[in-house]
PDB file of C-alpha atoms and ligand atoms in Angstrom:
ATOM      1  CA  UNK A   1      73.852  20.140  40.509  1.00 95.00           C
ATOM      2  CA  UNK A   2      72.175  20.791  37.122  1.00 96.00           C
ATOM      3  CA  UNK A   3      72.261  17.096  35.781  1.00 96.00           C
ATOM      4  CA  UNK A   4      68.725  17.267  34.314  1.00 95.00           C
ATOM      5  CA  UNK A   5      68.214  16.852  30.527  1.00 94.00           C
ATOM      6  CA  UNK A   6      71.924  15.244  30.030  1.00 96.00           C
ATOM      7  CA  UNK A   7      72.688  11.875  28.545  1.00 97.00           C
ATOM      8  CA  UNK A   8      71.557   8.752  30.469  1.00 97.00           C
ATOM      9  CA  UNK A   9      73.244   5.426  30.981  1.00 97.00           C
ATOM     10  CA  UNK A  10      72.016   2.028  29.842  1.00 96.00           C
ATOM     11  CA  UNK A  11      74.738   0.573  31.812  1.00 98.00           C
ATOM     12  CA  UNK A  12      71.811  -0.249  34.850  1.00 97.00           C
ATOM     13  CA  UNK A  13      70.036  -3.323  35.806  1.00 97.00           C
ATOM     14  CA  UNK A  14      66.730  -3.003  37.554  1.00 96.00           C
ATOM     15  CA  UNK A  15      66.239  -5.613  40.251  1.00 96.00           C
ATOM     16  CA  UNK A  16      63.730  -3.676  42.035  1.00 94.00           C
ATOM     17  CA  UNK A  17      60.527  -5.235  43.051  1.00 88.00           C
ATOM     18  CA  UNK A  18      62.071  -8.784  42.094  1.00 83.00           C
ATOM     19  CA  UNK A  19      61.359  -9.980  45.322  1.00 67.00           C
ATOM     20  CA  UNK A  20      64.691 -10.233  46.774  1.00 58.00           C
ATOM     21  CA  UNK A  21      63.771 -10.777  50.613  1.00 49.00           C
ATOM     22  CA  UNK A  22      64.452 -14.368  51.568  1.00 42.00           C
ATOM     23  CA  UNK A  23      67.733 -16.492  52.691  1.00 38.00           C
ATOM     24  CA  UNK A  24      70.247 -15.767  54.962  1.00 38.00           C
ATOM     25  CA  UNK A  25      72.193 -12.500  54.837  1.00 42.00           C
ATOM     26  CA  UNK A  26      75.419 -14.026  54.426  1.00 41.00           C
ATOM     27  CA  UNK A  27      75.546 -17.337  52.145  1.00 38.00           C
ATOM     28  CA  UNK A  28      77.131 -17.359  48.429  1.00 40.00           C
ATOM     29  CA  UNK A  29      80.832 -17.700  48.151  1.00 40.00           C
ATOM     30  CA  UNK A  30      83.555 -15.787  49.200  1.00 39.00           C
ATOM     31  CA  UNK A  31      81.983 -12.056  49.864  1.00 45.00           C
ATOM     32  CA  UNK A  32      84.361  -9.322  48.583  1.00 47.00           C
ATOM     33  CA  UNK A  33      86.071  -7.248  50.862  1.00 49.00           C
ATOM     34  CA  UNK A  34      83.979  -4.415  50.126  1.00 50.00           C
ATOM     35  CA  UNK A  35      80.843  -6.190  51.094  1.00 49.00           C
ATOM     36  CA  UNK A  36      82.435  -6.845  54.621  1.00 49.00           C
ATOM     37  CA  UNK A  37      83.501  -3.512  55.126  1.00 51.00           C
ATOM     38  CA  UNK A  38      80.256  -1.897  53.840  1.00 55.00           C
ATOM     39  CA  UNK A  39      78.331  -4.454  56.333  1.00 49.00           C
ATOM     40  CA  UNK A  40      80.711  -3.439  59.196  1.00 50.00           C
ATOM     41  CA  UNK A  41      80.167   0.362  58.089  1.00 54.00           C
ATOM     42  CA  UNK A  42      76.293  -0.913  58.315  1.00 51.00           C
ATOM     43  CA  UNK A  43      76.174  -1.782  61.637  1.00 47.00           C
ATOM     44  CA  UNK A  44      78.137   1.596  62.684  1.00 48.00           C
ATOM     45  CA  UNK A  45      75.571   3.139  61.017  1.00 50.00           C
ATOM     46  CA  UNK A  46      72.792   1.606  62.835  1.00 46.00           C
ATOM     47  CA  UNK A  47      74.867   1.093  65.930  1.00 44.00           C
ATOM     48  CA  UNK A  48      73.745  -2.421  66.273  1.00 40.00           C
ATOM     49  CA  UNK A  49      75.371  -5.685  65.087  1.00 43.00           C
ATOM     50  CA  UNK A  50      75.212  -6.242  61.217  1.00 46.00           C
ATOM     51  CA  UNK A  51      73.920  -9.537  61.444  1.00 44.00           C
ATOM     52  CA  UNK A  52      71.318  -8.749  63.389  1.00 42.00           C
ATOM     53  CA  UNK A  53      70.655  -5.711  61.651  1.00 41.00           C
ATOM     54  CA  UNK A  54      70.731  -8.066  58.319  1.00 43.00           C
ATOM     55  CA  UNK A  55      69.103 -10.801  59.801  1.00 38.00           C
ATOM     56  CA  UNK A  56      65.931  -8.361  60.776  1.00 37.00           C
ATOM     57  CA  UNK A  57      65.521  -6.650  57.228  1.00 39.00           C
ATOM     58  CA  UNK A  58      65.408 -10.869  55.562  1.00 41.00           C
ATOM     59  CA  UNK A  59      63.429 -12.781  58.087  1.00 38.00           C
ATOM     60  CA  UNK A  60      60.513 -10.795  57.356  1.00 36.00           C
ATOM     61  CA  UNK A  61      60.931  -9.087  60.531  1.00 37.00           C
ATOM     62  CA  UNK A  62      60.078  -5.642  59.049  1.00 37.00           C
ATOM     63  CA  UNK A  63      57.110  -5.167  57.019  1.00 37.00           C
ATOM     64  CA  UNK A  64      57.880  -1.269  56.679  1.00 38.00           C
ATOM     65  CA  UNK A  65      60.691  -2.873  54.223  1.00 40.00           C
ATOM     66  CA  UNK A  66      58.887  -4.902  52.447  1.00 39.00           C
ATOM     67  CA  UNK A  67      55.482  -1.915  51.964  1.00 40.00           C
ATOM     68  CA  UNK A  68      58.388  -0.046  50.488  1.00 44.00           C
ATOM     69  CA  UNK A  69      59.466  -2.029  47.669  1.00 45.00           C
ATOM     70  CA  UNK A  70      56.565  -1.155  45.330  1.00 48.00           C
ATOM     71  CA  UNK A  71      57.515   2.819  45.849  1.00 49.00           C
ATOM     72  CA  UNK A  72      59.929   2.688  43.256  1.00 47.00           C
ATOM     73  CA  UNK A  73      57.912   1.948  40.632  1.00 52.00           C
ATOM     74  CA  UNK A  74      57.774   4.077  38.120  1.00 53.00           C
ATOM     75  CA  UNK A  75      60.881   2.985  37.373  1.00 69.00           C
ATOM     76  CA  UNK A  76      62.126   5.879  35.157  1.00 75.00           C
ATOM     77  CA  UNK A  77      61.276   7.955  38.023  1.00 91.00           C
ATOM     78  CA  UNK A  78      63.625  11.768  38.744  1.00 94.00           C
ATOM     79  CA  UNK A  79      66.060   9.465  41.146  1.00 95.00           C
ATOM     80  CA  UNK A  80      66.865   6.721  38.628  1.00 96.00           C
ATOM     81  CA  UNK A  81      67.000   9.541  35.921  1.00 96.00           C
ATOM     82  CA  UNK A  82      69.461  11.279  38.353  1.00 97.00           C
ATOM     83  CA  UNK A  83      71.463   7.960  38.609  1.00 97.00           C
ATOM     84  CA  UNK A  84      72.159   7.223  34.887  1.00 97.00           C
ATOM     85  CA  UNK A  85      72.992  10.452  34.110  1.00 98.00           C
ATOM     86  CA  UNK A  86      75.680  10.161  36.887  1.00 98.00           C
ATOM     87  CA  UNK A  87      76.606   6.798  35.682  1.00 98.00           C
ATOM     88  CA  UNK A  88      76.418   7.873  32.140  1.00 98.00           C
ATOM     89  CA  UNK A  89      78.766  10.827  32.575  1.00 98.00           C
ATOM     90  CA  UNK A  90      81.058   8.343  34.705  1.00 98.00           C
ATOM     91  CA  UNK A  91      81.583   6.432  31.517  1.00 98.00           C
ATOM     92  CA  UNK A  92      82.159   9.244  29.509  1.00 98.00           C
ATOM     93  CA  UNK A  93      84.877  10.861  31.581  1.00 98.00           C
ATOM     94  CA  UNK A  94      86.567   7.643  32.451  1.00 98.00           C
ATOM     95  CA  UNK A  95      86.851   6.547  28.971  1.00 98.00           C
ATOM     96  CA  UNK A  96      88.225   9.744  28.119  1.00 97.00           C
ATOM     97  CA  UNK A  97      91.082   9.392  31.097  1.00 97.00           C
ATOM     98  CA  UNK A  98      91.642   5.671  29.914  1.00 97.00           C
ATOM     99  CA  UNK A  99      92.016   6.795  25.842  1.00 97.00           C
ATOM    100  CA  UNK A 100      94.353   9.537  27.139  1.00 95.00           C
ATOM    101  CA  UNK A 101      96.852   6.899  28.747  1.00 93.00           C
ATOM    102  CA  UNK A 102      96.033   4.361  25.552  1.00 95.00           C
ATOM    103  CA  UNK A 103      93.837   2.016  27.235  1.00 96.00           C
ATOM    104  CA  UNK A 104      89.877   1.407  26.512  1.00 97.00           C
ATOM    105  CA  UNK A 105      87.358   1.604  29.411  1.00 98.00           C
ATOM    106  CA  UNK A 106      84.760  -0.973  29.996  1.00 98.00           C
ATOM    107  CA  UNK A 107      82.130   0.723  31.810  1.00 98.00           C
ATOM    108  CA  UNK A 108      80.411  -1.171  34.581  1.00 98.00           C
ATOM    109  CA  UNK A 109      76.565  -2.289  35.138  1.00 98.00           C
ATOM    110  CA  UNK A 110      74.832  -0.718  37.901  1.00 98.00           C
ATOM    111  CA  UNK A 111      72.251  -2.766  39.767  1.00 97.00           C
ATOM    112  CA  UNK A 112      69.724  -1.099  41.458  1.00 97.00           C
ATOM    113  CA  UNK A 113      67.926  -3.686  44.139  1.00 95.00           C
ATOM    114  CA  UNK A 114      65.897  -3.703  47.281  1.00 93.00           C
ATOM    115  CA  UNK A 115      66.383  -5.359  50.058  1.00 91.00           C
ATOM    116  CA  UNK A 116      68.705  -8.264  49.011  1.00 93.00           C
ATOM    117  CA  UNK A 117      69.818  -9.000  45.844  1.00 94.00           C
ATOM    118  CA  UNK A 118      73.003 -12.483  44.231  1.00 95.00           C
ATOM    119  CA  UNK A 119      76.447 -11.002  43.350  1.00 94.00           C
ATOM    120  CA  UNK A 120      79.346 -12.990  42.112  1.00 94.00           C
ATOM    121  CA  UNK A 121      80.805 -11.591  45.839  1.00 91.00           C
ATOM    122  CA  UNK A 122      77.731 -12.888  47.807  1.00 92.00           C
ATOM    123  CA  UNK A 123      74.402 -12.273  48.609  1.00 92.00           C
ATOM    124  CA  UNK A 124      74.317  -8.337  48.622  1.00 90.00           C
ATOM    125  CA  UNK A 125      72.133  -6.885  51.317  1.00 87.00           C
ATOM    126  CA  UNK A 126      70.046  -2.795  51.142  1.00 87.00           C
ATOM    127  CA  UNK A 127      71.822  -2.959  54.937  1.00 82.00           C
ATOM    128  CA  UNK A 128      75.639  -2.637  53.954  1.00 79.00           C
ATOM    129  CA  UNK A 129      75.342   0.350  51.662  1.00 85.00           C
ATOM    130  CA  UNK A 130      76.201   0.906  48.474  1.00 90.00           C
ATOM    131  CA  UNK A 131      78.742  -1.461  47.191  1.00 91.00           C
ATOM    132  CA  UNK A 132      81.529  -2.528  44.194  1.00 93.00           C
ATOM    133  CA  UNK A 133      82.048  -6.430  42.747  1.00 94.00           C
ATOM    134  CA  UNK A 134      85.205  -6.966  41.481  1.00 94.00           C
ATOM    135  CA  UNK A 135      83.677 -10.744  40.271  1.00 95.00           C
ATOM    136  CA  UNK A 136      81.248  -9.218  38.230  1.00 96.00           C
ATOM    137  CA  UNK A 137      82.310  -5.288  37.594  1.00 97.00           C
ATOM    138  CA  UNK A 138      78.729  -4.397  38.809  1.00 97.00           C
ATOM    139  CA  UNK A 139      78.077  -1.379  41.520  1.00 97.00           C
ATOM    140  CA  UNK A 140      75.145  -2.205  44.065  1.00 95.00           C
ATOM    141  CA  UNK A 141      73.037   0.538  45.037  1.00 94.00           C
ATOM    142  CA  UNK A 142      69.755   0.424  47.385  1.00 93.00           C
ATOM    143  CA  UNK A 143      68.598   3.879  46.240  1.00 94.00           C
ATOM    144  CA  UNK A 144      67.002   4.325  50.439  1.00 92.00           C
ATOM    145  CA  UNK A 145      70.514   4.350  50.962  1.00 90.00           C
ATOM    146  CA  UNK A 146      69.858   7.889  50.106  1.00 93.00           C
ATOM    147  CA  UNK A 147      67.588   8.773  52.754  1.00 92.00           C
ATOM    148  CA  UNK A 148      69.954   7.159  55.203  1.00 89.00           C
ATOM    149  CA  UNK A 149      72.819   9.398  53.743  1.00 90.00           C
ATOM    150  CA  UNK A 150      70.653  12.852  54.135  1.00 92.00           C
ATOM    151  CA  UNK A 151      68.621  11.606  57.354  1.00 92.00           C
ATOM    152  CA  UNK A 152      70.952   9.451  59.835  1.00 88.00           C
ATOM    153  CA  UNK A 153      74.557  10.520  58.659  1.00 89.00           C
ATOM    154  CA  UNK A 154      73.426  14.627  57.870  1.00 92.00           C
ATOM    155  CA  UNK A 155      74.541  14.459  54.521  1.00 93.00           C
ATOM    156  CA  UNK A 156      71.967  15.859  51.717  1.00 93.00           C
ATOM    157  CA  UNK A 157      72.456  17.069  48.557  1.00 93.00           C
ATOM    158  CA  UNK A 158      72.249  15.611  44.894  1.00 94.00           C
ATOM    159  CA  UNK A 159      75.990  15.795  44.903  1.00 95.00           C
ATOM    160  CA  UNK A 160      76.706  13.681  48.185  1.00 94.00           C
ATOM    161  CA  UNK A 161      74.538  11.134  46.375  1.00 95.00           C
ATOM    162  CA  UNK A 162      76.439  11.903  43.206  1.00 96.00           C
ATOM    163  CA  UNK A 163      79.942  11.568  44.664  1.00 94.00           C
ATOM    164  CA  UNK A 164      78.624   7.447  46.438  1.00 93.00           C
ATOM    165  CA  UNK A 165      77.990   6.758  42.501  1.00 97.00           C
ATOM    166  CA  UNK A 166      81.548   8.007  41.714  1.00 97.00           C
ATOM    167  CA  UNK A 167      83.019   6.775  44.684  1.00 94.00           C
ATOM    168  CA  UNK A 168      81.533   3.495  43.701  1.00 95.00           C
ATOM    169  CA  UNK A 169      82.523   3.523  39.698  1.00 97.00           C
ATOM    170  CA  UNK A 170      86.269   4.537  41.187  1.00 97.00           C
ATOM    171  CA  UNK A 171      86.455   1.090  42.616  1.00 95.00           C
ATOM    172  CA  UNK A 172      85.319  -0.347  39.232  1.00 97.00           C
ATOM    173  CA  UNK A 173      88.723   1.491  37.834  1.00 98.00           C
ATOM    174  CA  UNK A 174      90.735   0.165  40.284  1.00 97.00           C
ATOM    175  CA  UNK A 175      89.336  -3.225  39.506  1.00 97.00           C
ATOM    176  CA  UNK A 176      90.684  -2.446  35.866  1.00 97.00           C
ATOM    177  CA  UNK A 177      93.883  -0.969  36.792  1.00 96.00           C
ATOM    178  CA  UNK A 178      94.661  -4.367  38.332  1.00 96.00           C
ATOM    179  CA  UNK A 179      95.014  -2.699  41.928  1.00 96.00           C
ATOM    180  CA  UNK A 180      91.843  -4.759  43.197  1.00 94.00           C
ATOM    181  CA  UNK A 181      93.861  -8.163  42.649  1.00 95.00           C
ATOM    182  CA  UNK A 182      97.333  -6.501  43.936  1.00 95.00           C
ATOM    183  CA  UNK A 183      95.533  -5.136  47.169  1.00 94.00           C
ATOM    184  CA  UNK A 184      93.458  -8.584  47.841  1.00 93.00           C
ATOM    185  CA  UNK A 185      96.670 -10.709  47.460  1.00 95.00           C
ATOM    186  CA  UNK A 186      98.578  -8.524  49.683  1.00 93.00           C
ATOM    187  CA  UNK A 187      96.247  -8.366  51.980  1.00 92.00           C
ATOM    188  CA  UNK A 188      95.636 -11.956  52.742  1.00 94.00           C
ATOM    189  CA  UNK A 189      99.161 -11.661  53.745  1.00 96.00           C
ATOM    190  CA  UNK A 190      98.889  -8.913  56.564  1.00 95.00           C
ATOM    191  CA  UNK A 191      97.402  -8.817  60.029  1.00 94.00           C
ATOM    192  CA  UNK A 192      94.300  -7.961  60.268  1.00 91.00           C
ATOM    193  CA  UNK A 193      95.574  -4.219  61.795  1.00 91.00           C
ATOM    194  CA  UNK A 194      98.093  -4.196  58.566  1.00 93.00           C
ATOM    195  CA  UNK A 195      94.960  -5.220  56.297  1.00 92.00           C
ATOM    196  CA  UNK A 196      92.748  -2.468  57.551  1.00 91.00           C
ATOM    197  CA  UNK A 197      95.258   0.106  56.726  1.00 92.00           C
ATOM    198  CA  UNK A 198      95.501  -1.166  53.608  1.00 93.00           C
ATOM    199  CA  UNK A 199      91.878  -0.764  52.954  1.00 91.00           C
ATOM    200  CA  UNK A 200      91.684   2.638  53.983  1.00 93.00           C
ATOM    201  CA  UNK A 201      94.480   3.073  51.114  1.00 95.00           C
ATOM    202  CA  UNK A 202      91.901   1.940  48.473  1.00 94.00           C
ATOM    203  CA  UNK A 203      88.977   3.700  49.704  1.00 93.00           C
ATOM    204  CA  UNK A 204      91.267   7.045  49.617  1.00 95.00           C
ATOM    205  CA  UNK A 205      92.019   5.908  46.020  1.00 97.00           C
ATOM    206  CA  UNK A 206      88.321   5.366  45.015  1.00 95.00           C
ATOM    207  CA  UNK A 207      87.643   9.205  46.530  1.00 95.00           C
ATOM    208  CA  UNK A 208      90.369  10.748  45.040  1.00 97.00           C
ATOM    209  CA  UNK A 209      88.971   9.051  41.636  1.00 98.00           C
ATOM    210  CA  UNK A 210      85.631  10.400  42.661  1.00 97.00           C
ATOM    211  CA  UNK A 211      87.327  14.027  42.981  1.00 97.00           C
ATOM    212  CA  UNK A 212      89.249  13.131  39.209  1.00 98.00           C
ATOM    213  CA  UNK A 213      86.034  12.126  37.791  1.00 98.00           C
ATOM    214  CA  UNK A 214      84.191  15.667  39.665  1.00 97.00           C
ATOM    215  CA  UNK A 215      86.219  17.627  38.314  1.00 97.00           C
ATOM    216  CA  UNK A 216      86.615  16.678  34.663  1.00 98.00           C
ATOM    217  CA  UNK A 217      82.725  16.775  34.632  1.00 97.00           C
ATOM    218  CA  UNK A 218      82.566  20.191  35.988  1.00 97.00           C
ATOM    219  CA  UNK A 219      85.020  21.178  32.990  1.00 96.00           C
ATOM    220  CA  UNK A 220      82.330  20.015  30.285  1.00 95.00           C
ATOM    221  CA  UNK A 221      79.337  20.703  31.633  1.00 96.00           C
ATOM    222  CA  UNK A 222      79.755  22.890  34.200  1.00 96.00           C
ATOM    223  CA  UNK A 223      77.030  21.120  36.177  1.00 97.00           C
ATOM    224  CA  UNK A 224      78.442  22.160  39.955  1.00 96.00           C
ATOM    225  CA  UNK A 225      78.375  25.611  41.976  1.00 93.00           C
ATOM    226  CA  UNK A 226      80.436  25.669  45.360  1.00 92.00           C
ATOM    227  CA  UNK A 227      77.293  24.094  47.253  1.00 94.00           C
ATOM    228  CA  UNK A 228      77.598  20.954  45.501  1.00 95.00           C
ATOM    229  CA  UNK A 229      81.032  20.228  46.708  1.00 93.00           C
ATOM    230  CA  UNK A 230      80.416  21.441  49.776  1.00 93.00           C
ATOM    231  CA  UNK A 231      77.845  18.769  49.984  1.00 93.00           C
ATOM    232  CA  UNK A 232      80.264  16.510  48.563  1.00 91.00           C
ATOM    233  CA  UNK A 233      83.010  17.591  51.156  1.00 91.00           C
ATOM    234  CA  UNK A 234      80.197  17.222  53.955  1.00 92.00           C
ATOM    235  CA  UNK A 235      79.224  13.375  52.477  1.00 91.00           C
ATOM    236  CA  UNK A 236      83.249  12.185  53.126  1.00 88.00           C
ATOM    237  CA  UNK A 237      83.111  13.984  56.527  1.00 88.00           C
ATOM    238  CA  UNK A 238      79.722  12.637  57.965  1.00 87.00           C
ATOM    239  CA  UNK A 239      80.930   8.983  56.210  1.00 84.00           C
ATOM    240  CA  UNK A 240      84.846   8.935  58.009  1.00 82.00           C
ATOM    241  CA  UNK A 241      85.443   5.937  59.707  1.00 79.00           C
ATOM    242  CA  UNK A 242      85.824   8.480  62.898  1.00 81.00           C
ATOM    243  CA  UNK A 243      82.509  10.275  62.049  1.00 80.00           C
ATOM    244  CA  UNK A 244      80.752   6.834  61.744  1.00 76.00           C
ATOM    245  CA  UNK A 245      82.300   5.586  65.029  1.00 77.00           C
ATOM    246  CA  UNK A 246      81.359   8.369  67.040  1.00 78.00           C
ATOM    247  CA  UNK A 247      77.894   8.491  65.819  1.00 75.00           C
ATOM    248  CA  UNK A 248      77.221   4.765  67.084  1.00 74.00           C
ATOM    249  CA  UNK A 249      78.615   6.215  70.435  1.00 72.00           C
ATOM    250  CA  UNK A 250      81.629   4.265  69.931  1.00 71.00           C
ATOM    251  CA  UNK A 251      85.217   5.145  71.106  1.00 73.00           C
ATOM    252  CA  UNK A 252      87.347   6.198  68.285  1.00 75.00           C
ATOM    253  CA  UNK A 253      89.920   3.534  67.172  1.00 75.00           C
ATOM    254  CA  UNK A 254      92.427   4.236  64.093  1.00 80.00           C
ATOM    255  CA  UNK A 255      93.365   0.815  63.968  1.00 79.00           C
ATOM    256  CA  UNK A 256      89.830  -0.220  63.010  1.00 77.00           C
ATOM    257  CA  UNK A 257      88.706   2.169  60.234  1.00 80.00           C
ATOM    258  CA  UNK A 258      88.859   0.831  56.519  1.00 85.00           C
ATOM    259  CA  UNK A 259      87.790   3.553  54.631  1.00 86.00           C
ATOM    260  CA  UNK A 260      88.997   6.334  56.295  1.00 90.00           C
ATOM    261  CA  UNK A 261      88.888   9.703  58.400  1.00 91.00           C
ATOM    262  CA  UNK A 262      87.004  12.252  57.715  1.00 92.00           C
ATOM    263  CA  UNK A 263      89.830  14.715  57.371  1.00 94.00           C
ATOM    264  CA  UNK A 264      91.348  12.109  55.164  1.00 95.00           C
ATOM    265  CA  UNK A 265      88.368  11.395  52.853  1.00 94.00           C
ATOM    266  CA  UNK A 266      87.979  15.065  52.411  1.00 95.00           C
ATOM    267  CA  UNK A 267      91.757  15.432  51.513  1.00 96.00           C
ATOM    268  CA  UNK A 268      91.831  13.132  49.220  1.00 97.00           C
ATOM    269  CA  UNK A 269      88.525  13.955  47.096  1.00 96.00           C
ATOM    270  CA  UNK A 270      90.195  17.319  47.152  1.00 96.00           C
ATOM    271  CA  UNK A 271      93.535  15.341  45.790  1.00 97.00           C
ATOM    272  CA  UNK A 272      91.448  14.367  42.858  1.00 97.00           C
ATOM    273  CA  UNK A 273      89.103  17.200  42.168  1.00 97.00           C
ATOM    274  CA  UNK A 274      92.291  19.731  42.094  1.00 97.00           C
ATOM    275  CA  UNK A 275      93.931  17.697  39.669  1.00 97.00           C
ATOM    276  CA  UNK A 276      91.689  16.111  37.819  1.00 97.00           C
ATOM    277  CA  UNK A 277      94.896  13.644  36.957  1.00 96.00           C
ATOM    278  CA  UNK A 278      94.917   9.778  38.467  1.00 96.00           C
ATOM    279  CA  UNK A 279      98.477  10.452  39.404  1.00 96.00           C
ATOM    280  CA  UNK A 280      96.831  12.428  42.038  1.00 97.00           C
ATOM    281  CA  UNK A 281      95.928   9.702  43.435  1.00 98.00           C
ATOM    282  CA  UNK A 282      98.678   7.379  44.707  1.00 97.00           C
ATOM    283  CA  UNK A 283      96.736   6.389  47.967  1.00 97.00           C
ATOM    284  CA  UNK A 284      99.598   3.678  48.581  1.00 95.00           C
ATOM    285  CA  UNK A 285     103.140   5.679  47.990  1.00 95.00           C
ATOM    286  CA  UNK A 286     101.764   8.440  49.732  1.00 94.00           C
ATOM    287  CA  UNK A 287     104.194   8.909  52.865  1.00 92.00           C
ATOM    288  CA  UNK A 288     100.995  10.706  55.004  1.00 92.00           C
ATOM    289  CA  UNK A 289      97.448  10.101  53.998  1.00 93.00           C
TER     290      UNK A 289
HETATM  291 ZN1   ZN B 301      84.504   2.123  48.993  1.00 75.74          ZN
END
């Protein structure tokens, strides 16, 4: 991906090196469903219970954490120039596809933090991954997260880590589309098997918009050869719901996953980067996924 020397976003808010290590994991108010479900993903990542996994990286139990905090400094370092770019081109394509269908965009703030860091969906925690607040229209990004993605899930490539921004910033549209409320309220009336499929729907959505958004910046700048979304196609593969559970030596179980197979991740990025329209992208009409 040739990204360097384009436009950077403003949109970010640097929590790094703020200090946020103490309190419990879990406190705050209601935690979004995307926190869950990245904490969940978490602990398949790790193989070991999230709260356990959470409660080792805040109770000071792991000092190679906190020596690792001050490594991000300088802050305008190439991975945080890498990041607004991504962000920045994010807003520019999105508020292109919301002026095409007469709406303005609002773009959202990125927060990059270490370790754990308040959102208006909880206390957000480096250990759930990357994640989206609907409360507060801000995407949470450890950048180590990173190393995790190219070193324990097999999944390198500026791209992969381009596509978890976009990925991200499509949940940020949906939350502006109005689909974030429709989807919570209907959940809250569906078993818990019924929710999870519902889930999956939006994190289809938010790939496919990841795909919309790839493609429409490969038609102005040109930026991507095959390899990148190959590495892109190889990120939604290695992060599958299936992938994940079989890599914490866990028994495959479709009932469980919330964001997705691999083969359906995959198809659906493809959904949006073909197209390049959101129409593509009707995760929840969509007779097979
Ligand atoms: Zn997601």
């Amino acid at each position: 991906m040739r990204w360097e020397g384009n436009e950077e976003s403003d949109n970010v808010e640097d929590r790094r090196g703020m200090g946020g290590g103490g309190g419990f994991p879990i406190g705050g108010r209601s935690i979004g469903l995307g926190t869950v479900v990245v904490a969940v993903v978490a602990g398949w990542i790790f193989g070991i219970n999230p709260l356990t996994l959470l409660g080792a990286l805040s109770g000071g139990g792991s000092p190679v954490v906190q020596q690792q905090a001050p490594s991000h400094a300088p802050r305008n370092d190439r991975e945080t120039a890498f990041v607004r770019t991504v962000l920045r081109n994010t807003e520019v394509v999105w508020g292109e596809v919301f002026r095409e269908g007469g709406a303005q965009y609002r773009p959202p703030t990125l927060v990059l933090f270490d370790n754990s860091t308040p959102t208006a969906c909880g206390t957000g925690q480096s250990a759930m991954g990357p994640f989206y607040c609907p409360g507060d229209s801000k995407v949470y990004i450890d950048l180590r997260f990173y190393d995790t993605l190219r070193d324990r899930l097999g999944a390198p490539g500026e791209f992969a880590q381009a596509y978890v921004i976009a990925h991200e910033v499509g949940h940020h549209v949906q939350h502006l589309l109005g689909i974030t409320d429709k989807v919570d309220a209907m959940r809250r009336r569906q078993s818990e098997a019924q929710a999870n499929a519902t889930s999956v729907r939006v994190e289809l959505q938010a790939d496919c918009f990841a795909g919309v958004w790839a493609q429409r910046s490969q038609e102005s700048k040109q930026w991507l050869d095959p390899s990148d979304i190959a590495a892109a196609m190889n990120a939604a593969e290695k992060i599958g719901d299936d992938a994940l559970q079989r890599s914490a030596g866990r028994a495959v179980v479709p009932d469980s996953f919330t964001h997705g197979s691999s083969a359906q991740r995959q198809r659906w990025f493809m959904n949006g980067y073909k197209s390049g329209q959101v129409k593509a992208c009707d995760t929840f009409n969509a007779s097979t996924l």
